[in-house]
mmCIF file of N, CA and C in Angstrom:
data_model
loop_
_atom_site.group_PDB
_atom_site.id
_atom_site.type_symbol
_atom_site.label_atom_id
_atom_site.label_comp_id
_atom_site.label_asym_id
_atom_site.label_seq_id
_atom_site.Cartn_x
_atom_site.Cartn_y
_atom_site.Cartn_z
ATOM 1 N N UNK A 82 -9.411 29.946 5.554
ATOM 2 C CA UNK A 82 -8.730 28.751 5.092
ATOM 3 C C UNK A 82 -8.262 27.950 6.308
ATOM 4 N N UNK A 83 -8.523 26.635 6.195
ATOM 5 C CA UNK A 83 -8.271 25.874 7.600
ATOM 6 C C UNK A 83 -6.686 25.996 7.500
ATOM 7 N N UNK A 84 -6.198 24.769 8.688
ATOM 8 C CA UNK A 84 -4.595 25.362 8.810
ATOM 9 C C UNK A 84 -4.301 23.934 8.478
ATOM 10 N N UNK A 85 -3.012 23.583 7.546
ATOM 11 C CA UNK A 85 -2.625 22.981 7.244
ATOM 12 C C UNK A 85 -2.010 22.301 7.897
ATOM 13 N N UNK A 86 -2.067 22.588 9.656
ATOM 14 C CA UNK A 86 -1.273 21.471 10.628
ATOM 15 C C UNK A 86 -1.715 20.067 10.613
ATOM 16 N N UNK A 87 -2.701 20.077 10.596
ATOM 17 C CA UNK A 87 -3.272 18.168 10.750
ATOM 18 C C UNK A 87 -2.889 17.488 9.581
ATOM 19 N N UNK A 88 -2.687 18.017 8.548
ATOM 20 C CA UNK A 88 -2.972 17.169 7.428
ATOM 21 C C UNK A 88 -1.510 16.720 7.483
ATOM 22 N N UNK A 89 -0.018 17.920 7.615
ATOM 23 C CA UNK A 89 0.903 17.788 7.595
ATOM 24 C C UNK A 89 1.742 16.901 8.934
ATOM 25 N N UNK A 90 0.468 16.608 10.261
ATOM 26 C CA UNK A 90 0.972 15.883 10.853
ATOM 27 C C UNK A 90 0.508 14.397 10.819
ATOM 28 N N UNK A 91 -0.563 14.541 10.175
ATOM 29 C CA UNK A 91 -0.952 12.928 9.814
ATOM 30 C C UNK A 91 -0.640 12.313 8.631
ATOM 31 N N UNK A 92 0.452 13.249 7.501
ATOM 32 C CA UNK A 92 1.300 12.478 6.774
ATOM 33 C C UNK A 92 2.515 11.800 7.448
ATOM 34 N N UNK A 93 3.350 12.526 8.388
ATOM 35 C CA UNK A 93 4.191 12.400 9.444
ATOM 36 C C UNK A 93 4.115 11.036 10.022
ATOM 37 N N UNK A 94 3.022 11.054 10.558
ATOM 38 C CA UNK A 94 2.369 10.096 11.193
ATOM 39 C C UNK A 94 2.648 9.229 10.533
ATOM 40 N N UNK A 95 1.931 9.042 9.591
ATOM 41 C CA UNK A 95 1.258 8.074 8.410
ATOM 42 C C UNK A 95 2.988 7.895 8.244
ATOM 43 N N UNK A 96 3.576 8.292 7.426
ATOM 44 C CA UNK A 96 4.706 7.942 7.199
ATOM 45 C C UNK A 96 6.016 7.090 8.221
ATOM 46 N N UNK A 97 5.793 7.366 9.410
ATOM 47 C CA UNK A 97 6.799 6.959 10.271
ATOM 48 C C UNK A 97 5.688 5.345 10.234
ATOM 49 N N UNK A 98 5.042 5.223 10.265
ATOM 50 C CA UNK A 98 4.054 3.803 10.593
ATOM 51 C C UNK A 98 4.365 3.063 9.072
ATOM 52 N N UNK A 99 4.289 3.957 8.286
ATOM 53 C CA UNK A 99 4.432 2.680 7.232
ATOM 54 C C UNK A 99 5.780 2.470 6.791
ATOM 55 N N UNK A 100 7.119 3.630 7.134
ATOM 56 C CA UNK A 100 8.317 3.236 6.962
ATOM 57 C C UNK A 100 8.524 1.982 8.342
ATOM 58 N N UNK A 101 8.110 1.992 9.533
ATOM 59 C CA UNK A 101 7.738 0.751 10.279
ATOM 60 C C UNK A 101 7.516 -0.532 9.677
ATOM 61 N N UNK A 102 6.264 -0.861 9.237
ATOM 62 C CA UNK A 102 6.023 -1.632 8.472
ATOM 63 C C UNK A 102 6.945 -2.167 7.217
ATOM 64 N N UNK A 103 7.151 -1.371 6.132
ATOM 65 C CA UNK A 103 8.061 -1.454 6.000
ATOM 66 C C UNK A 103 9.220 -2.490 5.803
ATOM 67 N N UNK A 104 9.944 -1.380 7.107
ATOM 68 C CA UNK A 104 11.210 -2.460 7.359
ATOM 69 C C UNK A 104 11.033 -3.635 8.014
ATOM 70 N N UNK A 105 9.386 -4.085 8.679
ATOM 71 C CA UNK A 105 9.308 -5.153 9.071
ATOM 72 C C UNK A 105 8.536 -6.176 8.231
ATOM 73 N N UNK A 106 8.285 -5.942 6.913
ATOM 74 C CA UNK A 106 8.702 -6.768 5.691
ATOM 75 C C UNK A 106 9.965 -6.841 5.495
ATOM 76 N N UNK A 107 10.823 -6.258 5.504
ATOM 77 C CA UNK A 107 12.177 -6.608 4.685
ATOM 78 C C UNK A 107 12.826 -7.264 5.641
ATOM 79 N N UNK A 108 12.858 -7.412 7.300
ATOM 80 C CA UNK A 108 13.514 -8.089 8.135
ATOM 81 C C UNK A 108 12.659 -9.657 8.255
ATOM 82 N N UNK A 109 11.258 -9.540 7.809
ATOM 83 C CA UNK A 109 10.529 -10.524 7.627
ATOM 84 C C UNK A 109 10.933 -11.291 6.472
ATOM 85 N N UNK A 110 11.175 -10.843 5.341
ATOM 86 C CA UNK A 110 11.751 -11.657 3.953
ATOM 87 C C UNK A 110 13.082 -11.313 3.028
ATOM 88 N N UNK A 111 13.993 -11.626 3.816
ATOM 89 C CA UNK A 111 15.037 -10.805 3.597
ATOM 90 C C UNK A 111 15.397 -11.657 2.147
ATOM 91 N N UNK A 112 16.198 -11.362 1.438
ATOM 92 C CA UNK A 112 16.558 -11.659 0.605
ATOM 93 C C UNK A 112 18.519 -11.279 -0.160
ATOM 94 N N UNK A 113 19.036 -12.104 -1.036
ATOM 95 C CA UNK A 113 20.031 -11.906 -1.687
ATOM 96 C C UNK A 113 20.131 -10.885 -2.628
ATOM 97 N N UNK A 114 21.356 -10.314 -3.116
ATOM 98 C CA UNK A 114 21.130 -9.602 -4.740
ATOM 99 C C UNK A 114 20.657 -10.850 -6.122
ATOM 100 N N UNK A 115 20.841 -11.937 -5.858
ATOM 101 C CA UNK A 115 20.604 -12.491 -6.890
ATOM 102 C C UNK A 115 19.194 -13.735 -6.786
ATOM 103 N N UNK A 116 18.785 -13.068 -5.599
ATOM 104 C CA UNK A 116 17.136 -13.816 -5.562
ATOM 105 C C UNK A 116 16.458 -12.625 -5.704
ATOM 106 N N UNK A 117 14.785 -13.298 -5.786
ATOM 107 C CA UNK A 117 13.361 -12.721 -6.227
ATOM 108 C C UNK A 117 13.618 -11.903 -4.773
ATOM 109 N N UNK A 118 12.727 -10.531 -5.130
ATOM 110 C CA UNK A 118 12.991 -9.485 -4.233
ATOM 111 C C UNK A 118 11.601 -9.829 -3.519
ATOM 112 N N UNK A 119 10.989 -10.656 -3.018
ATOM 113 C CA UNK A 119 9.821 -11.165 -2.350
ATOM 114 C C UNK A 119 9.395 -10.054 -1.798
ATOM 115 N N UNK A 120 10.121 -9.622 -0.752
ATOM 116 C CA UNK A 120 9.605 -8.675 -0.094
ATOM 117 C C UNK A 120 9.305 -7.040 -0.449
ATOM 118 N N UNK A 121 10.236 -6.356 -1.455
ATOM 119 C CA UNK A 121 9.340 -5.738 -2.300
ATOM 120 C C UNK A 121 8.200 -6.115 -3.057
ATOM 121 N N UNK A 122 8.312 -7.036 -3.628
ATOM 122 C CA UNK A 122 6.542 -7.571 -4.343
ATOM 123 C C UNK A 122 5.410 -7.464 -3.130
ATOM 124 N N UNK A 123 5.782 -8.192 -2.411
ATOM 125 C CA UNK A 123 4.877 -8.270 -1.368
ATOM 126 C C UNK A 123 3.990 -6.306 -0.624
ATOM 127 N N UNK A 124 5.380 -5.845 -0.636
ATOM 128 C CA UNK A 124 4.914 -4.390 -0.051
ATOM 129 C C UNK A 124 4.018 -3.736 -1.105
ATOM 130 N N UNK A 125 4.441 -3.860 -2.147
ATOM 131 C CA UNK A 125 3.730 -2.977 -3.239
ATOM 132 C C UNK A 125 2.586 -3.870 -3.661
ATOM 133 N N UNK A 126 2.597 -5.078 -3.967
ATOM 134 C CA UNK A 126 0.916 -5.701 -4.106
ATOM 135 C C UNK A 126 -0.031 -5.299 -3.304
ATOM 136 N N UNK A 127 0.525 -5.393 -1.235
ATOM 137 C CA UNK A 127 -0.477 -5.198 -0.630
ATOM 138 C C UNK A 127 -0.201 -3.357 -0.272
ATOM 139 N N UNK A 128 0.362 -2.821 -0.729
ATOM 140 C CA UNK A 128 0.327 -1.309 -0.836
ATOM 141 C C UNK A 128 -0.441 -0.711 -2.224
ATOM 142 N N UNK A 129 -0.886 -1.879 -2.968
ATOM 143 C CA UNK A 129 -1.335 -0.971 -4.084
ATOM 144 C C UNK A 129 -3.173 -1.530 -3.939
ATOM 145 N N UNK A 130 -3.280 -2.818 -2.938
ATOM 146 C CA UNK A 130 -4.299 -3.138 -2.784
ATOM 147 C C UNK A 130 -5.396 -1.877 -1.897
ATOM 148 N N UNK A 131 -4.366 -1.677 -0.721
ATOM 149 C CA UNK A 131 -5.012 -0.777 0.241
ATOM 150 C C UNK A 131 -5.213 0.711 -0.203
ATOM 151 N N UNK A 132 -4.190 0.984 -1.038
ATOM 152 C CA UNK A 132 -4.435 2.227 -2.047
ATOM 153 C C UNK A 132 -5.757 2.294 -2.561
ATOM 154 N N UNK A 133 -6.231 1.217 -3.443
ATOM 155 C CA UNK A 133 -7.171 1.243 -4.056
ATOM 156 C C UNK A 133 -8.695 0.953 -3.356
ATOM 157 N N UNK A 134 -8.758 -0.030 -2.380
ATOM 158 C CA UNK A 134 -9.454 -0.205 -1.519
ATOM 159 C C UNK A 134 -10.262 1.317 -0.774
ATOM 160 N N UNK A 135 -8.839 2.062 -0.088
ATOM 161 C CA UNK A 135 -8.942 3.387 0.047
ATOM 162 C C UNK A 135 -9.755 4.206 -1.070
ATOM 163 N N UNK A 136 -8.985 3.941 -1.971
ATOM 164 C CA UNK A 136 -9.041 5.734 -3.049
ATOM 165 C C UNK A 136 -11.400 4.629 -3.188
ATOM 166 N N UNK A 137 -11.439 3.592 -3.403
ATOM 167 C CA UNK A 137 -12.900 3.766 -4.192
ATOM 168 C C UNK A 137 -13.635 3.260 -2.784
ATOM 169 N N UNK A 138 -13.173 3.471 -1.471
ATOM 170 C CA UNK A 138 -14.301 3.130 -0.233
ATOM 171 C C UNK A 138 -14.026 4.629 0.488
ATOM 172 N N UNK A 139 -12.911 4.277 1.442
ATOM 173 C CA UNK A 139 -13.309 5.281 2.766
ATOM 174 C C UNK A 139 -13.177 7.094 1.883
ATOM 175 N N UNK A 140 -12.359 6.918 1.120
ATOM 176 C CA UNK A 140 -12.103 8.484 0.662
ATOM 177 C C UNK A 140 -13.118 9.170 -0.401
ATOM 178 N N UNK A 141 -14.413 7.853 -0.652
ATOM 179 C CA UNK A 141 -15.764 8.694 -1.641
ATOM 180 C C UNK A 141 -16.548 9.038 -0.608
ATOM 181 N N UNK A 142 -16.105 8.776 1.008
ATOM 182 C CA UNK A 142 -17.254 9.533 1.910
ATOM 183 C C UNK A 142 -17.388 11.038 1.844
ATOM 184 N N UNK A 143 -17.999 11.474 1.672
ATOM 185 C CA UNK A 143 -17.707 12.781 1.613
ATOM 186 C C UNK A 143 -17.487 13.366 3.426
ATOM 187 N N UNK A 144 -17.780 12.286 4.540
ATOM 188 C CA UNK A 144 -17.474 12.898 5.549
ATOM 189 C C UNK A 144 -16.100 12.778 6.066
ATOM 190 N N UNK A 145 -15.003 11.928 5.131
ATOM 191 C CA UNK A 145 -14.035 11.361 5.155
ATOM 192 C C UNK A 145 -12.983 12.822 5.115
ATOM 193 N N UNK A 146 -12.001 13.095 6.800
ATOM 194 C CA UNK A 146 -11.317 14.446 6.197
ATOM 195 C C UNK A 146 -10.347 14.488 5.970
ATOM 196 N N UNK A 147 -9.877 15.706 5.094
ATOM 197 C CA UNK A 147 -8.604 15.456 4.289
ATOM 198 C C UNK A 147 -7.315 15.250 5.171
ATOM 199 N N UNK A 148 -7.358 15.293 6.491
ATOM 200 C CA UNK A 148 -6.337 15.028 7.156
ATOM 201 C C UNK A 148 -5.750 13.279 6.988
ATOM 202 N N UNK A 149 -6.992 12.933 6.949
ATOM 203 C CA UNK A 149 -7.225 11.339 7.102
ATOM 204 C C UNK A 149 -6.754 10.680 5.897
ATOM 205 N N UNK A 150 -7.256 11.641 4.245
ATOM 206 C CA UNK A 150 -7.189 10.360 3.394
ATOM 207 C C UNK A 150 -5.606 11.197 2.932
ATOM 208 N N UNK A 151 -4.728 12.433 3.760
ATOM 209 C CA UNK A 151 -3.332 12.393 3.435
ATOM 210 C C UNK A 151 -2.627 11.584 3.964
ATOM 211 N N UNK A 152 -2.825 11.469 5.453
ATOM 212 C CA UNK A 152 -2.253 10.706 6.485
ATOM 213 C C UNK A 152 -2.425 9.215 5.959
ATOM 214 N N UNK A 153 -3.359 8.481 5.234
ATOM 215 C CA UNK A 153 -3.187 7.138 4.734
ATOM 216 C C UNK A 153 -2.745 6.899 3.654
ATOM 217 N N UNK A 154 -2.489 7.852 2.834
ATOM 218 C CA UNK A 154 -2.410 8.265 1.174
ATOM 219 C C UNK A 154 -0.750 8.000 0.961
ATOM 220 N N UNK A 155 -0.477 9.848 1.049
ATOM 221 C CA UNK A 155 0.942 9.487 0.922
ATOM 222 C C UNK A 155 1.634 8.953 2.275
ATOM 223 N N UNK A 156 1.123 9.236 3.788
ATOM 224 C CA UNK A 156 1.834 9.261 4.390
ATOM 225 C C UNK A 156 1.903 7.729 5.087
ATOM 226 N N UNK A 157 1.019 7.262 4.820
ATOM 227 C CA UNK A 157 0.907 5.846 5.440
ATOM 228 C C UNK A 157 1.347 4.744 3.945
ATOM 229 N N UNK A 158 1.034 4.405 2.875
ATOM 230 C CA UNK A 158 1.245 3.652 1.696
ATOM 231 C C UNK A 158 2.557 4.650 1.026
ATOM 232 N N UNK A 159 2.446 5.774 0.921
ATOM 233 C CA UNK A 159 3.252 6.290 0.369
ATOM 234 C C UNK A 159 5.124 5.518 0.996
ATOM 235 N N UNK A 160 4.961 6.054 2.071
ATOM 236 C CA UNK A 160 6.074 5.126 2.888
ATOM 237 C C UNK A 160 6.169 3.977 3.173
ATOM 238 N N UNK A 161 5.140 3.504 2.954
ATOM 239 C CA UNK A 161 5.385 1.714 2.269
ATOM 240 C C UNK A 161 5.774 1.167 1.571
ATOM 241 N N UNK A 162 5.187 1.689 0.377
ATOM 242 C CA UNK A 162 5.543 1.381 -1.437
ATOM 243 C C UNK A 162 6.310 2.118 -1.618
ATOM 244 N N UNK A 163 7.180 1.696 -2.766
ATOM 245 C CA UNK A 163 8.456 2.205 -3.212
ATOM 246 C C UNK A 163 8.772 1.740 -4.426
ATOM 247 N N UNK A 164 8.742 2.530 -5.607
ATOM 248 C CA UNK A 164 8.803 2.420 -6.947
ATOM 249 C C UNK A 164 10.432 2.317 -6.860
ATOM 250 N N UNK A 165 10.905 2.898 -6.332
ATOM 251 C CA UNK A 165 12.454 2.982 -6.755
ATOM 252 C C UNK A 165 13.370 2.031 -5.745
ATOM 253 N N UNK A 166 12.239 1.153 -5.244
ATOM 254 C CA UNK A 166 12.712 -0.178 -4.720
ATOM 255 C C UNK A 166 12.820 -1.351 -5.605
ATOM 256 N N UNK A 167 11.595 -1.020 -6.336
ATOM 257 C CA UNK A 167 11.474 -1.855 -7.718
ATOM 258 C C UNK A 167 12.485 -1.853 -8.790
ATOM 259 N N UNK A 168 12.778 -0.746 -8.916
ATOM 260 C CA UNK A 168 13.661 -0.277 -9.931
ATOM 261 C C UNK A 168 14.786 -0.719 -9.514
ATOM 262 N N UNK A 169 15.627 -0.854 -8.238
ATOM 263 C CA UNK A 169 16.740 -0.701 -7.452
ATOM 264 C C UNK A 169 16.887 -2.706 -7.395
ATOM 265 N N UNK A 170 15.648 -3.366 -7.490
ATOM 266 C CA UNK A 170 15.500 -4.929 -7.358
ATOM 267 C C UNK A 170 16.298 -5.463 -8.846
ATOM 268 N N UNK A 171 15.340 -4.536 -10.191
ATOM 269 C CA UNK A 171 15.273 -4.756 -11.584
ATOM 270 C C UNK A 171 16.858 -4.758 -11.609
ATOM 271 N N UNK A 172 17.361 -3.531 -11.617
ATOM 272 C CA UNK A 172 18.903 -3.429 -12.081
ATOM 273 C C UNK A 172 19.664 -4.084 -11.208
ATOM 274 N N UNK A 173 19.954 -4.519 -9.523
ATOM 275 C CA UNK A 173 20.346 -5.714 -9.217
ATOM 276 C C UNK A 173 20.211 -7.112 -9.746
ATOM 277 N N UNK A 174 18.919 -7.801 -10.473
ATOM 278 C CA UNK A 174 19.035 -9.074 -10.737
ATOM 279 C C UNK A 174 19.587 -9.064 -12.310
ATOM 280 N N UNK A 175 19.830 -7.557 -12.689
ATOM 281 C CA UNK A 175 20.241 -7.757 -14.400
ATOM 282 C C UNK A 175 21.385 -7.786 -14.283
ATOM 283 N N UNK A 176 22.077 -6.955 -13.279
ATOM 284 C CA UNK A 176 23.513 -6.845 -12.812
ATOM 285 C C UNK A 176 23.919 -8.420 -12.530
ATOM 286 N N UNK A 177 22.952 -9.210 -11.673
ATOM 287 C CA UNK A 177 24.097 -10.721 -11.363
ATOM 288 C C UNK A 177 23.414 -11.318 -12.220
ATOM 289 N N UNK A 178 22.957 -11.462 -13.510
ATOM 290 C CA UNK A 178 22.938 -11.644 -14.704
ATOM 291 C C UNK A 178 21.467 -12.823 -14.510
ATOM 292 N N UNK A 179 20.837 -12.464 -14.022
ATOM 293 C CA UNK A 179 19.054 -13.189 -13.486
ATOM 294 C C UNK A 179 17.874 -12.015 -14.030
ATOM 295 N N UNK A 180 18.499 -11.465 -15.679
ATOM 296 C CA UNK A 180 16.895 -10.787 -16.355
ATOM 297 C C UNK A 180 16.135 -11.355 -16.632
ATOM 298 N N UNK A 181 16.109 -12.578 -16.331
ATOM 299 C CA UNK A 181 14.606 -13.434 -16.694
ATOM 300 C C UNK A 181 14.006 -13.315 -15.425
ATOM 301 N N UNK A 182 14.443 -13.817 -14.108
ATOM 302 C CA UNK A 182 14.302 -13.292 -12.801
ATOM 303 C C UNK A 182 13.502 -11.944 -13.000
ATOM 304 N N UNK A 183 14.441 -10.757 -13.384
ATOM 305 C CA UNK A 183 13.836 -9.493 -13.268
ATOM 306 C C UNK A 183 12.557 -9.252 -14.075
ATOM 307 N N UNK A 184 12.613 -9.861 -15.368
ATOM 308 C CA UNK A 184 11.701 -9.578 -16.310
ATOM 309 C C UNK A 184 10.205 -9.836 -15.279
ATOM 310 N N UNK A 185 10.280 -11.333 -15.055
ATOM 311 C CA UNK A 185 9.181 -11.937 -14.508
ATOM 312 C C UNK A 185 8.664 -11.113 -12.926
ATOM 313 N N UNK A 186 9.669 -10.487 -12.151
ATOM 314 C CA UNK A 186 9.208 -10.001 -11.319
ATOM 315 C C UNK A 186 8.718 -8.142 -11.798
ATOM 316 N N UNK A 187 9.172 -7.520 -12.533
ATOM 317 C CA UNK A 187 8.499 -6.610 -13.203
ATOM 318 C C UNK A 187 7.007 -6.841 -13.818
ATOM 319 N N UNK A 188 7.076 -8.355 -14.214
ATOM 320 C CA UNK A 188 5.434 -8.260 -14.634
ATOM 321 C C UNK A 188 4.749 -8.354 -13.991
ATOM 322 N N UNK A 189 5.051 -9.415 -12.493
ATOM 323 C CA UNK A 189 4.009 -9.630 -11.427
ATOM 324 C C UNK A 189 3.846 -8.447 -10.690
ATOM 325 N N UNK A 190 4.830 -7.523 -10.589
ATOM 326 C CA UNK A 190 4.575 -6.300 -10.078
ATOM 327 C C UNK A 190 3.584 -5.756 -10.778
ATOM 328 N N UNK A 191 3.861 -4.826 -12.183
ATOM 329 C CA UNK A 191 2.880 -4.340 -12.509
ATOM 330 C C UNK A 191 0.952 -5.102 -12.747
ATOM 331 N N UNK A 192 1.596 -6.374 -13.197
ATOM 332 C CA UNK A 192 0.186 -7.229 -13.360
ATOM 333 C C UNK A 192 -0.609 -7.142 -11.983
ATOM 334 N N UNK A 193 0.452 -7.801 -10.948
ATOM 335 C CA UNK A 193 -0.189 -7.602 -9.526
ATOM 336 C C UNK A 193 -1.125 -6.651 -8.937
ATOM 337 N N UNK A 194 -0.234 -5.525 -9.742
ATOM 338 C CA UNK A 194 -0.053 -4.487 -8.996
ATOM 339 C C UNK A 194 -1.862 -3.778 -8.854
ATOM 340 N N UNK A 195 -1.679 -4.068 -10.744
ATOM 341 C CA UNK A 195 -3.244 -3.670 -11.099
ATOM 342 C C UNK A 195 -4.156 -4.174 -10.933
ATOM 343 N N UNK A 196 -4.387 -5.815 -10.962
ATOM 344 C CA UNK A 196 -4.978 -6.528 -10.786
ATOM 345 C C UNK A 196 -5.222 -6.499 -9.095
ATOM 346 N N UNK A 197 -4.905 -5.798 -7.724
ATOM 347 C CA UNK A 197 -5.200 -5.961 -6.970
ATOM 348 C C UNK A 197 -5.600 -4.513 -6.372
ATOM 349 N N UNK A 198 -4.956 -3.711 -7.180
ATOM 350 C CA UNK A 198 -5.595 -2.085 -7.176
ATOM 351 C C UNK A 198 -6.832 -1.862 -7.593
ATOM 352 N N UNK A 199 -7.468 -2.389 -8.743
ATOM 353 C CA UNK A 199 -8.498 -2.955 -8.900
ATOM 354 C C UNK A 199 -9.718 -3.419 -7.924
ATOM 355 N N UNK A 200 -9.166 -4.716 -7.664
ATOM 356 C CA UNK A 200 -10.138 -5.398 -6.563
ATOM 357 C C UNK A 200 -10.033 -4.648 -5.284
ATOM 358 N N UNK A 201 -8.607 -3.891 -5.063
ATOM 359 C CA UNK A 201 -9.114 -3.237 -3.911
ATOM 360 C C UNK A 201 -10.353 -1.512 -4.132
ATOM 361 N N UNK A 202 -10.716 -1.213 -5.156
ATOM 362 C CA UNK A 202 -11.493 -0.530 -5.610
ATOM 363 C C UNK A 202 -13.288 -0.883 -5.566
ATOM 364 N N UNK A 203 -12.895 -2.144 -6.004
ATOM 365 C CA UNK A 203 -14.235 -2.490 -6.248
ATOM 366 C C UNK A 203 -14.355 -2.948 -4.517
ATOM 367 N N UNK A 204 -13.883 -3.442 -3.669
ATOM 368 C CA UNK A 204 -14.097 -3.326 -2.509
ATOM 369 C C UNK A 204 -14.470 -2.502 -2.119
ATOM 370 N N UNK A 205 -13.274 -1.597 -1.891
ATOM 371 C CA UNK A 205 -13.634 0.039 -1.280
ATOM 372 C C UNK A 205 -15.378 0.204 -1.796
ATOM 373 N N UNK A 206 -15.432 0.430 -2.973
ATOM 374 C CA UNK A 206 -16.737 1.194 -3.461
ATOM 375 C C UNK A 206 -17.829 -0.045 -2.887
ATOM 376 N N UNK A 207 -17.884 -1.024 -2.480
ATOM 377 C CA UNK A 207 -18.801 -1.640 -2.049
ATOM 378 C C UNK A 207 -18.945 -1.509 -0.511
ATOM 379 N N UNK A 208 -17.857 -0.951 0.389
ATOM 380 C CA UNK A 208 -17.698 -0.320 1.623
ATOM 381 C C UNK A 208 -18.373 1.369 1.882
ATOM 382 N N UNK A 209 -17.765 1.887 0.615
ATOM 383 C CA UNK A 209 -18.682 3.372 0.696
ATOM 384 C C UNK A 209 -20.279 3.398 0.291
ATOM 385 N N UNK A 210 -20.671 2.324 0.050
ATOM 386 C CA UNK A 210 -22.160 2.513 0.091
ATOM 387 C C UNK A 210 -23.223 1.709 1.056
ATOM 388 N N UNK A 211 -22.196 1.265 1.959
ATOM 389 C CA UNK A 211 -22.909 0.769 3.147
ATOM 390 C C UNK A 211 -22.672 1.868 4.032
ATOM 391 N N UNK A 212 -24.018 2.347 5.024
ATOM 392 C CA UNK A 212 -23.702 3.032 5.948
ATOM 393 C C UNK A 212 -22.896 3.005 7.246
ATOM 394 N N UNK A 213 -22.599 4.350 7.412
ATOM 395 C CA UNK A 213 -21.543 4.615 8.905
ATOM 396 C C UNK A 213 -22.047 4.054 9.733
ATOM 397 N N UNK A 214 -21.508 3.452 10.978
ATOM 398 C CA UNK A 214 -21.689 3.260 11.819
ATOM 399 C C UNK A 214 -21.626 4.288 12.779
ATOM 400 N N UNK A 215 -22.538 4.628 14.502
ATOM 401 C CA UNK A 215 -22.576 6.156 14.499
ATOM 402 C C UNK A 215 -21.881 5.946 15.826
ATOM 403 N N UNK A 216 -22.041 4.636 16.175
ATOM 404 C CA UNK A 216 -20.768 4.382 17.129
ATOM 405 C C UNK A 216 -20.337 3.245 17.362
ATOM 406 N N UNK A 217 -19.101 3.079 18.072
ATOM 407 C CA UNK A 217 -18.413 1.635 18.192
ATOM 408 C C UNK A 217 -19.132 0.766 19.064
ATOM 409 N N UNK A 218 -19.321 0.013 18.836
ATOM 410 C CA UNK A 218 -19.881 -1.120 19.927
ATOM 411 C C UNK A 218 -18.653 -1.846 20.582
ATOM 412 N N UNK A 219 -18.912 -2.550 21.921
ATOM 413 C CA UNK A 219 -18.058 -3.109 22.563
ATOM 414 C C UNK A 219 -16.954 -3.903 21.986
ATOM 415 N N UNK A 220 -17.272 -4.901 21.133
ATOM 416 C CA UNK A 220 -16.365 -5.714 20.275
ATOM 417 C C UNK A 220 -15.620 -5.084 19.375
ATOM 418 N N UNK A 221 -15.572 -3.432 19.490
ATOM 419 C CA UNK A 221 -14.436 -2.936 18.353
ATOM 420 C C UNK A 221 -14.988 -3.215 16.964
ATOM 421 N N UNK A 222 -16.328 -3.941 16.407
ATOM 422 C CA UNK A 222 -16.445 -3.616 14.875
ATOM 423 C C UNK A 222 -17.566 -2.539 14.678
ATOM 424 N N UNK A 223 -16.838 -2.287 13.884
ATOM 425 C CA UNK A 223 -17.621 -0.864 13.375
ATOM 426 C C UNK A 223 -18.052 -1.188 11.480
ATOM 427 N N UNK A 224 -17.988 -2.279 10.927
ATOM 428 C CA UNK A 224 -18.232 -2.295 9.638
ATOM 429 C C UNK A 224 -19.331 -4.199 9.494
#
């Protein structure tokens, strides 16, 4: 049985980079208790995009290793996105009495959410069936 060090250090990893990120959305769009939580929407649209992008491109490679799709999975999006940021937005704007506010940003979340988890799927899967590249060329693209 392989050893569970890589996987557990490239969630680590993954995690300290996207709690990074992160907080440099929320210092990027800061916001009130009684405004649109922008910058949660923003993390979780493009955290649920790259999720999906991920889960139907780089992670149907089968040469793709599990260190890699933990370390981007939970440990990189996982510490990005935050459901109980959402939740924590919802009951602030019901609290300063803006549930129409909340309502509407609960739907663009979830609507968003899917609607770009989605397209990032059908991406991904149009990325996993083009072949690897077997090495980098000078200009850094590899796709």
């Amino acid at each position: 049985m392989p050893s569970p060090a890589p996987t557990l250090l490239a969630v680590a990893v993954g995690g300290m980079a996207g709690t990074g990120l992160r907080l440099a959305f929320d210092l990027a769009f800061p916001h009130g208790d009684a405004e649109f939580p922008i910058e949660t929407l923003l993390v979780n649209l493009v955290g649920t995009f790259a999720l999906g992008w991920l889960a139907g491109g780089l992670w149907t490679r089968p040469t793709t290793p599990t260190w890699l799709k933990a370390g981007l999975g939970p440990g990189l999006i996982g510490s990005f996105t935050t459901l109980s940021a959402v939740m924590a937005s919802l009951l602030v704007l019901t609290r300063e009495g803006e549930a129409w506010l909340g309502a509407l940003y609960l739907l663009v979340s979830v609507a968003g959410g899917l609607l770009l988890a989605a397209l990032g799927l059908k991406l991904g899967s149009r990325l996993a069936h083009r072949p690897m590249p077997h090495e980098v060329g000078d200009a850094g693209s590899t796709l």
